[in-house]
Amino acid sequence: MASNLGSHLHLHLLGLLLARLGGRGCAAPITARLDTNDRPVVGILTQIVVDDVLKPFGKTYIPASYVKYVEAGGSRVVPIRLTLTTTDYEKIFKSINGLLLIGGAVDLETSEFARVAGIFYRLALEANDAGDYFPIWGTCMGMQLLTVLAANENLLTKTPAHNIALPLNLTKAAYSSRMFKDFPSQLMSALPREPLSGNFHHYGITVTTFMENEKLEHFYKILSTNIAQNGAHFVSTIEGKRYPFYGVQWHPEINPFQWNSKFQFPHSSNAVQLSSLLAEFFVNEGRRSFHCFADPEEEASALIYNYMPVFTGNFSGYQQTYFF
Ligand SMILES: *[C@@H]1O[C@H](CO)[C@@H](O)[C@H](O)[C@H]1NC(C)=O
Ligand SMILES: *[C@@H]1O[C@H](CO)[C@@H](O)[C@H](O)[C@H]1NC(C)=O
C-alpha cells in the first residue's frame, strides 16, 4: 500500500504517522519531533578477535572507543553479534538507525564479519532505494569492506600506514561533501596541514585502482587521499554519491578516546574537534531514520548498557574493550 503513494515524502510521512500512532510499537515518546528522530540507535557489528592478547576474553569484541564515539554524537549503541540468523538481522535492521562497521583484521569476503556486514549492506541498499534513509559508516577495515561490497571484488593492495598520524590531503569534492561542508573554516584549513588522522592499516585502495574501477567510481566520491609508508597513494576518505554510506581508512574514534602513548593517537584540540564533528555528522544521518524497536523492553535489552567493558589499556591499544 505504501508504495502506491509513490513519493519519498509520502513514505516518509507515512512512516512518521505509523511511528506516532505506535503502528510498529515504537519506543520513541510521542513528544518526539516530527521531522527528525532524536532517539537514534546505531548498530555496531562486533568484530572477530584475532589478537592473541584479547583471546582469553571472548570470541568477538568492540573497542569501547567506537561506542563512545557514537555516544558522543548523541546516539545509543546496539552491539550486533555475528551468530544470529538472517531473520534476526532483518529484525535488527528495522530497529536501528545506522550501522557502524569497525576496524579489524579478518577476510573481507569469507569471514563471518564480512558475511553479516553483507546482509546489512543489501538491506540498506534496498531501504535507501525505497526512500527509507539508512546510513552506514565504515572505519579502517570497515571502509575496506565497503569498497569490496561496492566493487564486488577485493581490490586491496599494500598501502601501509601503521601507527602514523597524517594530515588529510583533501580533494576538491571534500569542500562540497555532506561530510565536511558544514565544518568550520578554521578546521577545514587545519585538515590538510596538521596530522589529525591516526592510521593503523597495512592494506588499502590506491587512488589509481579506485579511479580505474567503474563500480567504485560510480558509487563513491573520494574526499581525501594520503601517501603510504611504501609511497602508494591511497584513498583515505569516501562518501557515497547516491547512498548515505561513508568510509574512512583512518580512525576518528581514537582521537578523544585512546591514550596508549606507544601509539600515534592525535589528541590536539583540532583532532578532537574533527572526531566530534564526524560523530555528530553520522548520528545526524541516523536521525533521518525512523526504524525502531518493537517495544521499550526489547530496546533496553539490546543496548550496549547491558555490557561492561574490560580495561585493556595496559596490554593493547584499546583503552577499554567490550567482549561478546
Ligand atoms: C595530494 O593529492 C594530489 C592529487 O589528488 C596528489 O597529486 C598529491 O601527491 C597528494 N599529496 C599528498 C601529500 O598526499
Ligand atoms: C592490566 O591491568 C589489570 C588491572 O589493573 C591487571 O589485572 C592485569 O594483570 C594487567 N595486565 C597486564 C598484562 O599487565
PDB file of C-alpha atoms and ligand atoms in Angstrom, residues 311-312 314-315, ligand 2:
ATOM      1  CA  PHE A 311      40.226  -2.394  30.968  1.00  0.00           C
ATOM      2  CA  THR A 312      42.667  -3.420  28.214  1.00  0.00           C
ATOM      3  CA  ASN A 314      47.829  -1.828  29.767  1.00  0.00           C
ATOM      4  CA  PHE A 315      48.303  -4.565  27.126  1.00  0.00           C
TER       5      PHE A 315
HETATM    6  C1  LIG B   2      46.377  -4.935  33.324  1.00  0.00           C
HETATM    7  O1  LIG B   2      45.723  -4.326  34.413  1.00  0.00           O
HETATM    8  C2  LIG B   2      44.800  -5.189  35.078  1.00  0.00           C
HETATM    9  C3  LIG B   2      44.032  -4.357  36.111  1.00  0.00           C
HETATM   10  O2  LIG B   2      44.864  -3.498  36.807  1.00  0.00           O
HETATM   11  C4  LIG B   2      45.563  -6.345  35.714  1.00  0.00           C
HETATM   12  O3  LIG B   2      44.678  -7.212  36.360  1.00  0.00           O
HETATM   13  C5  LIG B   2      46.293  -7.099  34.586  1.00  0.00           C
HETATM   14  O4  LIG B   2      47.097  -8.119  35.140  1.00  0.00           O
HETATM   15  C6  LIG B   2      47.173  -6.142  33.781  1.00  0.00           C
HETATM   16  N1  LIG B   2      47.674  -6.881  32.625  1.00  0.00           N
HETATM   17  C7  LIG B   2      48.930  -6.756  32.196  1.00  0.00           C
HETATM   18  C8  LIG B   2      49.308  -7.613  31.030  1.00  0.00           C
HETATM   19  O5  LIG B   2      49.741  -6.027  32.724  1.00  0.00           O
END
